[in-house]
Amino acid sequence: MLQGKEVLLGVTGGIAAYKSVLLLRELIKEGANVHVIMTKSAQNFVAPLTFQTLSGNQVTTEIFTLFSSSKIGHISLADRADLLVIAPATANIIGKIANGIADDFLTTMVMATRVPVLFAPAMNTNMWASPVVQANISRLKSMGYNFMEPAEGELACGTTGRGKLADVDEIMEDIKTLLSPNDLAGEKILITAGPTEEAIDPVRCITNRSSGKMGYNLAMVARRRGAEVTLISGPSCLPVPCGLPTIHCTTALEMERIIHENLDNATMVIMAAAVADFRPAEKSEKKIKRLGDHCLDLEPNPDILAGLGKIKGKRFLVGFAAETNDLVANAREKINRKNLDMIVANNVSTCGAGFCCDTNIIKIIDRDGTIYDFPQMSKEQVAEVILDHVVASRKKDGKEQ
Ligand code: CTP
C-alpha cells in the first residue's frame, strides 16, 4: 500500500520509543522507504543501530549531518518525503515546535518540510491533560498539523489513564489516510460485508463462508479517501475498524431493514455481503432432536440489491458476483437484472480468490459491458482498485450529465 512512498519517522525520548521500531517494520512491510530521525534523548531508549538495520537507511541524529549532493541534510530529506510522522511525540517536542524552536535535526526538519506532519503523542497522563500541552496541540492543529489521540491504559510510570502511544495499527491507518487521495469526499457510502445467518433452531443456521474481509477493507479504504462510510456487517470475527460507524446484523431481513433505514442520504451502496438467498420457512424454538424424520422447508429471502436497483435514482450501485462458473455471463446478467452501475466478479472456487483468503482475483464489469481484468492482489489493494474505478465512473457520469 505504501510502495514508492518516502516516510520520515521522527523518534523522540519517551519509553514508547521501542514501539516506533514496530511502526518502522509495518511501514517497511507495506513498501515505504523510511528515514529515521532521532532526538538526543530518544537515543537513551533505543539505539540508532536498531532503526538503521531495519530501515536500511542511515539514521539522522545530528543537526549537521550532510547528505549526498552537498544539500543540507534536513532540506534534502524534507524535500523528497511524502510524510513525516513523529512517534512517540513527547510534550517537549510538541512544545518546541508549537513555539518555533528549531534546535535539533527533527525540529528543524518540521520547520523545513511542506509535507503532512502527523504527531502520535505519548506521555504521562497528567502531562497530557496539562493546559500547556493542550494549548500547544490546539495551536499546532490550527496550523494544519495532524494529531492522534493517545490511548488509555496502564502507563510505564505506574499510573493509569490517557497517554499511551496509539496502537501501531491506528498510526498506520492515519498514515495511509494522509497519503490517500481525497477523491471520495462528499460521498456517503453504505457498505455491506460478511455473510448473513438464518436460524434453523437455537444452535443451527444456514450461512456461508464469507469472512467479511472484502467489505471491511472497502470500508477502511473508502474512509481514507474521504467518504463518509457506514459499514453494515453480518456476523464476522473481524475487529470493528476503529472509529468507523458500524451496524451489526444477523439475517438478510435485518440487513435489508438497516440498509433502508440508512438509505436516505446515501450517494452510493456497495453490496459486498454474501446474503443468504433462502431462510428456513420456520425457526424451531427448541433444538431439533436427532431422532425422527426431518425435512427443511426453505423460503426465499429478498434480493436486497435488486430492490435497491428499483429505487436507484442517482445513487451509484455496486454489486459483487460470487461465481463458480460462467463468471462473465452470470455477472453481466446480474448487472442488468439488478440495475447496477458496476459489478465486481470473482470465481470463488479459484485458489487465492473468494471467501476466506486475504487475497482476491477480480474482474470489474461496467454497465456498458466493458470488462477489466486484475491479477491476484491483497483485499486492501482490491478495495483501492474498485474505488479507483468508482471514482472514474463518477467523473464520467458527471461529465455526461
Ligand atoms: N444480493 C442481495 N440479496 C440477496 C442475494 C444477493 O443483495 N438475497 C447481492 C449480493 O450482495 C451481491 C449481489 O447481490 O452484491 C450478487 O450476489 P450473488 O450471491 O452473486 O448472486 P445472487 O443474486 O444471489 O444469484 P445466484 O446466487 O443465483 O448466483
CSV table of C-alpha atoms and ligand atoms in Angstrom, one decimal:
chain,number,residue,atom,x,y,z
A,1,MET,CA,0.0,0.0,0.0
A,2,LEU,CA,2.9,2.4,0.6
A,3,GLN,CA,5.0,1.3,-2.4
A,4,GLY,CA,7.1,4.2,-3.6
A,5,LYS,CA,6.4,6.4,-0.6
A,6,GLU,CA,9.1,8.2,1.3
A,7,VAL,CA,8.3,8.4,5.0
A,8,LEU,CA,10.3,10.3,7.6
A,9,LEU,CA,9.9,8.8,11.1
A,10,GLY,CA,10.9,11.1,14.0
A,11,VAL,CA,11.5,9.4,17.3
A,12,THR,CA,11.7,11.4,20.5
A,13,GLY,CA,12.7,10.5,24.0
A,14,GLY,CA,10.0,8.5,25.7
A,15,ILE,CA,9.7,4.9,26.8
A,16,ALA,CA,7.3,4.3,23.9
A,17,ALA,CA,10.3,4.8,21.6
A,18,TYR,CA,10.6,1.0,21.4
A,19,LYS,CA,7.1,0.8,19.8
A,20,SER,CA,8.4,3.0,16.9
A,21,VAL,CA,10.6,0.1,16.0
A,22,LEU,CA,7.3,-1.9,15.4
A,23,LEU,CA,5.9,1.1,13.4
A,24,LEU,CA,9.0,1.1,11.3
A,25,ARG,CA,8.6,-2.6,10.5
A,26,GLU,CA,5.0,-2.1,9.4
A,27,LEU,CA,5.9,0.8,7.2
A,28,ILE,CA,8.6,-1.2,5.5
A,29,LYS,CA,6.3,-4.2,5.2
A,30,GLU,CA,3.9,-2.0,3.3
A,31,GLY,CA,6.7,-0.9,0.9
A,32,ALA,CA,7.7,2.5,2.2
A,33,ASN,CA,11.2,3.8,2.2
A,34,VAL,CA,11.8,5.1,5.7
A,35,HIS,CA,14.4,7.6,7.0
A,36,VAL,CA,14.5,7.7,10.8
A,37,ILE,CA,15.5,10.9,12.7
A,38,MET,CA,16.2,10.5,16.4
A,39,THR,CA,16.4,13.2,19.0
A,40,LYS,CA,19.3,13.0,21.5
A,41,SER,CA,17.1,11.7,24.3
A,42,ALA,CA,15.4,9.1,22.1
A,43,GLN,CA,18.9,7.5,21.8
A,44,ASN,CA,18.7,6.8,25.5
A,45,PHE,CA,15.8,4.4,24.9
A,46,VAL,CA,16.7,2.7,21.6
A,47,ALA,CA,20.0,2.6,19.8
A,48,PRO,CA,20.1,4.2,16.3
A,49,LEU,CA,21.6,1.0,15.0
A,50,THR,CA,18.2,-0.8,15.5
A,51,PHE,CA,16.5,1.7,13.2
A,52,GLN,CA,19.4,1.7,10.8
A,53,THR,CA,19.4,-2.0,10.4
A,54,LEU,CA,15.7,-2.3,9.9
A,55,SER,CA,15.3,0.7,7.6
A,56,GLY,CA,18.4,0.1,5.6
A,57,ASN,CA,19.0,3.8,5.7
A,58,GLN,CA,21.3,6.0,7.7
A,59,VAL,CA,19.7,7.3,10.9
A,60,THR,CA,20.0,11.0,11.4
A,61,THR,CA,20.9,12.1,14.9
A,62,GLU,CA,23.0,15.2,14.3
A,63,ILE,CA,21.8,18.6,13.0
A,64,PHE,CA,24.8,19.0,10.8
A,65,THR,CA,24.6,15.6,9.0
A,66,LEU,CA,25.2,16.2,5.3
A,67,PHE,CA,23.6,14.1,2.7
A,68,SER,CA,24.7,13.4,-0.9
A,69,SER,CA,25.0,16.2,-3.5
A,70,SER,CA,26.1,18.7,-0.8
A,71,LYS,CA,22.5,19.6,0.0
A,72,ILE,CA,21.9,20.5,3.7
A,73,GLY,CA,20.6,17.2,5.2
A,74,HIS,CA,17.2,18.3,6.6
A,75,ILE,CA,16.3,20.2,3.5
A,76,SER,CA,17.2,17.3,1.3
A,77,LEU,CA,15.1,14.9,3.3
A,78,ALA,CA,12.2,17.3,3.8
A,79,ASP,CA,12.0,17.9,0.1
A,80,ARG,CA,11.7,14.4,-1.1
A,81,ALA,CA,9.5,13.0,1.6
A,82,ASP,CA,5.7,12.3,1.3
A,83,LEU,CA,5.0,12.4,5.0
A,84,LEU,CA,6.7,13.0,8.4
A,85,VAL,CA,5.4,11.1,11.4
A,86,ILE,CA,6.7,11.8,14.9
A,87,ALA,CA,6.1,8.7,17.2
A,88,PRO,CA,6.3,8.9,20.1
A,89,ALA,CA,6.0,12.7,20.3
A,90,THR,CA,6.8,14.0,23.8
A,91,ALA,CA,5.4,17.1,25.5
A,92,ASN,CA,8.8,18.7,24.9
A,93,ILE,CA,8.9,18.2,21.1
A,94,ILE,CA,5.3,19.4,20.8
A,95,GLY,CA,6.1,22.5,22.9
A,96,LYS,CA,9.3,23.3,21.0
A,97,ILE,CA,7.6,23.1,17.6
A,98,ALA,CA,4.5,25.0,18.7
A,99,ASN,CA,6.8,27.8,19.8
A,100,GLY,CA,9.1,27.9,16.8
A,101,ILE,CA,12.2,26.4,18.4
A,102,ALA,CA,14.4,24.6,15.9
A,103,ASP,CA,17.5,23.5,17.8
A,104,ASP,CA,18.0,19.9,16.5
A,105,PHE,CA,17.6,18.0,13.3
A,106,LEU,CA,13.9,16.9,13.9
A,107,THR,CA,12.6,20.4,14.9
A,108,THR,CA,14.5,22.0,12.0
A,109,MET,CA,13.0,19.4,9.7
A,110,VAL,CA,9.5,20.2,10.8
A,111,MET,CA,10.0,23.8,10.0
A,112,ALA,CA,11.6,23.0,6.7
A,113,THR,CA,9.1,20.5,5.3
A,114,ARG,CA,5.9,21.1,3.4
A,115,VAL,CA,4.6,17.6,3.6
A,116,PRO,CA,1.9,16.4,6.1
A,117,VAL,CA,3.1,16.0,9.6
A,118,LEU,CA,1.5,13.5,12.0
A,119,PHE,CA,2.1,13.6,15.7
A,120,ALA,CA,1.5,10.4,17.8
A,121,PRO,CA,1.9,11.8,21.3
A,122,ALA,CA,2.9,9.6,24.3
A,123,MET,CA,3.4,10.9,27.8
A,124,ASN,CA,2.3,10.7,31.4
A,125,THR,CA,-1.5,11.2,31.9
A,126,ASN,CA,-1.2,14.5,33.9
A,127,MET,CA,1.3,15.9,31.3
A,128,TRP,CA,-1.2,15.0,28.6
A,129,ALA,CA,-4.0,16.8,30.5
A,130,SER,CA,-1.9,19.8,31.3
A,131,PRO,CA,-3.3,23.1,29.8
A,132,VAL,CA,0.2,23.9,28.5
A,133,VAL,CA,0.4,20.7,26.4
A,134,GLN,CA,-3.2,21.1,25.2
A,135,ALA,CA,-2.7,24.7,24.2
A,136,ASN,CA,0.4,23.8,22.2
A,137,ILE,CA,-1.6,21.0,20.5
A,138,SER,CA,-4.5,23.3,19.6
A,139,ARG,CA,-2.0,25.8,18.2
A,140,LEU,CA,-0.4,23.2,16.1
A,141,LYS,CA,-3.7,21.8,14.9
A,142,SER,CA,-4.9,25.2,13.9
A,143,MET,CA,-1.7,25.5,11.7
A,144,GLY,CA,-2.6,22.3,9.9
A,145,TYR,CA,-0.6,19.7,11.8
A,146,ASN,CA,-2.2,16.3,12.4
A,147,PHE,CA,-2.5,14.7,15.8
A,148,MET,CA,-3.5,11.2,17.0
A,149,GLU,CA,-5.2,10.8,20.4
A,150,PRO,CA,-3.0,8.8,22.8
A,151,ALA,CA,-4.6,5.6,24.1
A,152,GLU,CA,-5.8,4.9,27.6
A,153,GLY,CA,-4.3,2.3,29.8
A,154,GLU,CA,-1.5,1.4,32.3
A,155,LEU,CA,1.5,3.7,31.7
A,156,ALA,CA,5.1,2.8,32.2
A,157,CYS,CA,5.3,5.4,35.1
A,158,GLY,CA,2.7,3.3,37.0
A,159,THR,CA,-0.3,5.5,36.6
A,160,THR,CA,-3.4,4.5,34.6
A,161,GLY,CA,-5.1,6.9,32.2
A,162,ARG,CA,-4.7,8.5,28.8
A,163,GLY,CA,-1.2,9.0,27.5
A,164,LYS,CA,-0.1,5.7,25.9
A,165,LEU,CA,1.2,5.8,22.3
A,166,ALA,CA,-1.7,4.9,20.0
A,167,ASP,CA,-1.7,1.3,18.6
A,168,VAL,CA,0.7,0.8,15.7
A,169,ASP,CA,-2.3,-0.3,13.5
A,170,GLU,CA,-4.1,3.0,14.2
A,171,ILE,CA,-1.0,5.0,13.4
A,172,MET,CA,-0.6,3.1,10.2
A,173,GLU,CA,-4.3,3.8,9.4
A,174,ASP,CA,-3.7,7.6,9.9
A,175,ILE,CA,-0.6,7.5,7.8
A,176,LYS,CA,-2.4,5.8,5.0
A,177,THR,CA,-5.3,8.3,5.2
A,178,LEU,CA,-2.8,11.2,4.9
A,179,LEU,CA,-1.2,9.6,1.9
A,180,SER,CA,-4.5,8.8,0.2
A,181,PRO,CA,-6.3,11.0,-2.4
A,182,ASN,CA,-9.4,12.7,-1.0
A,183,ASP,CA,-11.3,11.7,-4.1
A,184,LEU,CA,-14.4,10.3,-2.4
A,185,ALA,CA,-15.0,13.4,-0.3
A,186,GLY,CA,-18.7,14.2,-0.4
A,187,GLU,CA,-19.8,10.6,-0.9
A,188,LYS,CA,-21.9,8.9,1.7
A,189,ILE,CA,-21.5,5.2,1.2
A,190,LEU,CA,-23.2,2.2,2.7
A,191,ILE,CA,-21.0,-0.9,2.5
A,192,THR,CA,-22.3,-4.3,3.5
A,193,ALA,CA,-19.9,-7.1,4.5
A,194,GLY,CA,-19.8,-10.7,5.7
A,195,PRO,CA,-22.4,-13.5,5.5
A,196,THR,CA,-25.9,-13.5,6.9
A,197,GLU,CA,-27.1,-16.2,9.2
A,198,GLU,CA,-30.6,-17.7,9.0
A,199,ALA,CA,-31.5,-19.7,12.1
A,200,ILE,CA,-32.9,-23.3,11.8
A,201,ASP,CA,-33.1,-23.7,15.6
A,202,PRO,CA,-31.2,-22.2,18.6
A,203,VAL,CA,-28.0,-24.0,17.6
A,204,ARG,CA,-28.0,-24.4,13.8
A,205,CYS,CA,-28.2,-21.9,10.9
A,206,ILE,CA,-27.9,-21.5,7.2
A,207,THR,CA,-24.9,-19.4,6.3
A,208,ASN,CA,-21.9,-19.3,4.0
A,209,ARG,CA,-18.1,-18.9,4.2
A,210,SER,CA,-17.8,-15.2,3.8
A,211,SER,CA,-15.3,-13.7,6.3
A,212,GLY,CA,-16.2,-10.0,5.7
A,213,LYS,CA,-12.6,-9.1,4.7
A,214,MET,CA,-13.5,-7.6,1.3
A,215,GLY,CA,-16.3,-5.4,2.7
A,216,TYR,CA,-14.2,-4.3,5.8
A,217,ASN,CA,-11.3,-3.4,3.5
A,218,LEU,CA,-13.6,-1.4,1.2
A,219,ALA,CA,-15.0,0.5,4.2
A,220,MET,CA,-11.5,1.3,5.5
A,221,VAL,CA,-10.1,2.4,2.1
A,222,ALA,CA,-13.2,4.5,1.3
A,223,ARG,CA,-13.0,6.3,4.6
A,224,ARG,CA,-9.3,7.0,3.9
A,225,ARG,CA,-10.2,8.5,0.6
A,226,GLY,CA,-12.6,11.0,2.2
A,227,ALA,CA,-16.0,9.2,2.1
A,228,GLU,CA,-18.5,9.2,4.9
A,229,VAL,CA,-18.9,5.4,5.4
A,230,THR,CA,-21.4,3.3,7.3
A,231,LEU,CA,-20.4,-0.4,7.5
A,232,ILE,CA,-23.3,-2.8,7.7
A,233,SER,CA,-21.9,-6.2,8.8
A,234,GLY,CA,-23.3,-9.6,9.1
A,235,PRO,CA,-21.7,-12.0,11.7
A,236,SER,CA,-17.9,-11.7,11.3
A,237,CYS,CA,-14.9,-12.3,13.6
A,238,LEU,CA,-13.1,-9.3,12.3
A,239,PRO,CA,-12.4,-6.4,14.7
A,240,VAL,CA,-14.6,-3.3,14.0
A,241,PRO,CA,-12.4,-0.8,12.2
A,242,CYS,CA,-11.5,1.9,14.8
A,243,GLY,CA,-14.0,4.8,14.8
A,244,LEU,CA,-15.9,3.6,11.8
A,245,PRO,CA,-19.7,3.7,12.2
A,246,THR,CA,-20.7,0.0,12.1
A,247,ILE,CA,-24.1,-1.6,12.4
A,248,HIS,CA,-24.3,-5.3,13.0
A,249,CYS,CA,-27.0,-7.6,11.9
A,250,THR,CA,-27.6,-11.3,11.6
A,251,THR,CA,-30.2,-12.2,9.0
A,252,ALA,CA,-30.9,-11.0,5.4
A,253,LEU,CA,-34.2,-9.4,6.5
A,254,GLU,CA,-32.3,-7.4,9.2
A,255,MET,CA,-29.7,-6.3,6.7
A,256,GLU,CA,-32.4,-5.1,4.3
A,257,ARG,CA,-34.1,-3.1,7.0
A,258,ILE,CA,-30.9,-1.5,8.2
A,259,ILE,CA,-30.0,-0.5,4.6
A,260,HIS,CA,-33.3,1.1,4.1
A,261,GLU,CA,-33.2,3.0,7.4
A,262,ASN,CA,-29.8,4.5,6.3
A,263,LEU,CA,-30.5,5.0,2.6
A,264,ASP,CA,-31.9,8.5,2.5
A,265,ASN,CA,-28.6,10.4,2.4
A,266,ALA,CA,-26.5,7.6,0.8
A,267,THR,CA,-25.0,8.5,-2.5
A,268,MET,CA,-23.6,5.0,-3.1
A,269,VAL,CA,-24.2,1.4,-1.9
A,270,ILE,CA,-21.6,-1.3,-2.2
A,271,MET,CA,-23.1,-4.7,-1.5
A,272,ALA,CA,-20.1,-6.9,-0.7
A,273,ALA,CA,-22.1,-9.0,1.7
A,274,ALA,CA,-22.8,-12.6,0.8
A,275,VAL,CA,-26.5,-12.6,1.5
A,276,ALA,CA,-28.2,-16.0,2.1
A,277,ASP,CA,-30.8,-16.4,-0.7
A,278,PHE,CA,-33.0,-18.7,1.5
A,279,ARG,CA,-34.1,-19.0,5.1
A,280,PRO,CA,-35.9,-21.8,6.9
A,281,ALA,CA,-39.6,-21.4,6.5
A,282,GLU,CA,-40.0,-21.9,10.2
A,283,LYS,CA,-37.4,-21.5,13.0
A,284,SER,CA,-37.8,-24.1,15.7
A,285,GLU,CA,-37.7,-22.5,19.2
A,286,LYS,CA,-36.1,-25.7,20.6
A,287,LYS,CA,-33.1,-27.7,19.4
A,288,ILE,CA,-34.3,-30.2,16.7
A,289,LYS,CA,-33.5,-33.7,18.0
A,290,ARG,CA,-31.7,-36.2,16.0
A,291,LEU,CA,-34.4,-38.9,16.2
A,292,GLY,CA,-37.3,-38.6,13.8
A,293,ASP,CA,-37.8,-37.7,10.1
A,294,HIS,CA,-36.6,-34.3,9.1
A,295,CYS,CA,-37.2,-32.1,6.1
A,296,LEU,CA,-36.1,-28.5,5.9
A,297,ASP,CA,-38.6,-26.2,4.2
A,298,LEU,CA,-37.0,-23.0,2.8
A,299,GLU,CA,-38.4,-19.7,1.7
A,300,PRO,CA,-36.6,-17.1,-0.4
A,301,ASN,CA,-35.0,-14.0,1.2
A,302,PRO,CA,-35.5,-10.7,-0.6
A,303,ASP,CA,-32.8,-9.8,-3.2
A,304,ILE,CA,-31.7,-6.7,-1.4
A,305,LEU,CA,-29.6,-5.3,-4.2
A,306,ALA,CA,-32.3,-5.9,-6.9
A,307,GLY,CA,-34.7,-4.0,-4.5
A,308,LEU,CA,-32.2,-1.1,-4.4
A,309,GLY,CA,-31.9,-1.2,-8.2
A,310,LYS,CA,-35.7,-0.5,-8.4
A,311,ILE,CA,-35.4,2.8,-6.4
A,312,LYS,CA,-31.9,3.7,-7.6
A,313,GLY,CA,-32.3,7.3,-8.7
A,314,LYS,CA,-28.8,8.9,-9.0
A,315,ARG,CA,-27.4,6.6,-6.3
A,316,PHE,CA,-24.4,4.6,-7.5
A,317,LEU,CA,-24.9,0.8,-7.0
A,318,VAL,CA,-22.0,-1.7,-6.9
A,319,GLY,CA,-22.7,-5.4,-6.7
A,320,PHE,CA,-20.5,-8.4,-6.3
A,321,ALA,CA,-20.9,-11.7,-8.2
A,322,ALA,CA,-19.6,-14.7,-6.4
A,323,GLU,CA,-19.5,-17.4,-9.1
A,324,THR,CA,-18.0,-20.9,-9.6
A,325,ASN,CA,-18.7,-21.0,-13.4
A,326,ASP,CA,-19.6,-18.8,-16.4
A,327,LEU,CA,-18.2,-15.8,-14.5
A,328,VAL,CA,-18.7,-13.0,-17.1
A,329,ALA,CA,-22.1,-14.2,-18.4
A,330,ASN,CA,-23.5,-14.5,-14.9
A,331,ALA,CA,-22.0,-11.2,-13.8
A,332,ARG,CA,-23.4,-9.4,-16.9
A,333,GLU,CA,-26.9,-10.9,-16.2
A,334,LYS,CA,-26.7,-9.6,-12.6
A,335,ILE,CA,-25.8,-6.0,-13.7
A,336,ASN,CA,-28.9,-5.9,-15.9
A,337,ARG,CA,-31.3,-7.7,-13.6
A,338,LYS,CA,-30.3,-5.6,-10.5
A,339,ASN,CA,-29.9,-2.3,-12.4
A,340,LEU,CA,-26.3,-1.8,-11.2
A,341,ASP,CA,-23.6,0.7,-12.2
A,342,MET,CA,-20.8,-1.8,-11.8
A,343,ILE,CA,-20.2,-5.4,-10.7
A,344,VAL,CA,-17.1,-7.0,-9.2
A,345,ALA,CA,-17.0,-10.6,-10.2
A,346,ASN,CA,-14.8,-13.3,-8.7
A,347,ASN,CA,-14.6,-17.0,-9.1
A,348,VAL,CA,-14.8,-18.2,-5.5
A,349,SER,CA,-13.6,-21.7,-6.4
A,350,THR,CA,-10.2,-20.3,-7.6
A,351,CYS,CA,-7.2,-20.6,-5.2
A,352,GLY,CA,-6.4,-17.1,-3.9
A,353,ALA,CA,-9.8,-15.7,-4.6
A,354,GLY,CA,-13.0,-15.6,-2.7
A,355,PHE,CA,-14.3,-16.1,0.8
A,356,CYS,CA,-11.8,-16.9,3.4
A,357,CYS,CA,-8.5,-15.7,1.8
A,358,ASP,CA,-6.6,-12.5,2.3
A,359,THR,CA,-6.4,-12.1,-1.5
A,360,ASN,CA,-8.8,-11.9,-4.3
A,361,ILE,CA,-8.7,-12.1,-8.1
A,362,ILE,CA,-11.4,-9.9,-9.7
A,363,LYS,CA,-12.9,-8.7,-12.9
A,364,ILE,CA,-14.8,-5.3,-12.9
A,365,ILE,CA,-17.6,-5.1,-15.3
A,366,ASP,CA,-19.2,-1.8,-16.2
A,367,ARG,CA,-22.8,-1.0,-17.1
A,368,ASP,CA,-21.8,-0.8,-20.8
A,369,GLY,CA,-20.3,-4.3,-20.5
A,370,THR,CA,-16.6,-3.4,-20.6
A,371,ILE,CA,-14.5,-5.9,-18.6
A,372,TYR,CA,-11.4,-5.0,-16.6
A,373,ASP,CA,-9.1,-7.9,-15.5
A,374,PHE,CA,-6.9,-7.8,-12.4
A,375,PRO,CA,-4.2,-10.1,-11.1
A,376,GLN,CA,-4.2,-11.6,-7.6
A,377,MET,CA,-4.0,-8.8,-5.0
A,378,SER,CA,-4.5,-8.3,-1.3
A,379,LYS,CA,-8.1,-7.4,-0.4
A,380,GLU,CA,-6.8,-4.0,0.6
A,381,GLN,CA,-5.3,-3.5,-2.9
A,382,VAL,CA,-8.5,-4.8,-4.5
A,383,ALA,CA,-10.5,-2.3,-2.5
A,384,GLU,CA,-8.3,0.5,-3.9
A,385,VAL,CA,-8.7,-0.7,-7.4
A,386,ILE,CA,-12.5,-1.0,-7.0
A,387,LEU,CA,-12.7,2.5,-5.6
A,388,ASP,CA,-10.4,3.9,-8.4
A,389,HIS,CA,-12.9,2.5,-10.8
A,390,VAL,CA,-15.9,4.0,-8.9
A,391,VAL,CA,-14.2,7.5,-8.9
A,392,ALA,CA,-13.5,7.2,-12.6
A,393,SER,CA,-17.1,6.2,-13.3
A,394,ARG,CA,-18.5,9.0,-11.2
A,395,LYS,CA,-16.3,11.5,-13.1
A,396,LYS,CA,-17.6,10.1,-16.4
A,397,ASP,CA,-21.2,10.3,-15.2
A,398,GLY,CA,-20.7,13.9,-14.1
A,399,LYS,CA,-19.3,14.9,-17.5
A,400,GLU,CA,-22.2,13.1,-19.3
A,401,GLN,CA,-24.9,14.9,-17.3
B,1,CTP,N1,-27.5,-10.0,-3.0
B,1,CTP,C1,-28.5,-9.4,-2.3
B,1,CTP,N2,-29.5,-10.1,-1.8
B,1,CTP,C2,-29.6,-11.4,-2.0
B,1,CTP,C3,-28.6,-12.1,-2.7
B,1,CTP,C4,-27.5,-11.3,-3.2
B,1,CTP,O1,-28.5,-8.1,-2.2
B,1,CTP,N3,-30.6,-12.1,-1.4
B,1,CTP,C5,-26.4,-9.2,-3.6
B,1,CTP,C6,-25.0,-9.6,-3.1
B,1,CTP,O2,-24.7,-8.8,-2.0
B,1,CTP,C7,-24.2,-9.3,-4.3
B,1,CTP,C8,-25.1,-9.5,-5.5
B,1,CTP,O3,-26.4,-9.4,-5.0
B,1,CTP,O4,-23.7,-7.9,-4.4
B,1,CTP,C9,-24.9,-10.8,-6.2
B,1,CTP,O5,-24.9,-11.9,-5.2
B,1,CTP,P1,-24.8,-13.4,-5.7
B,1,CTP,O6,-24.9,-14.3,-4.5
B,1,CTP,O7,-23.5,-13.5,-6.5
B,1,CTP,O8,-26.0,-13.6,-6.7
B,1,CTP,P2,-27.5,-13.9,-6.5
B,1,CTP,O9,-28.3,-12.7,-6.9
B,1,CTP,O10,-27.8,-14.4,-5.1
B,1,CTP,O11,-27.7,-15.0,-7.5
B,1,CTP,P3,-27.1,-16.6,-7.5
B,1,CTP,O12,-26.9,-16.9,-6.1
B,1,CTP,O13,-28.2,-17.3,-8.2
B,1,CTP,O14,-25.8,-16.5,-8.3
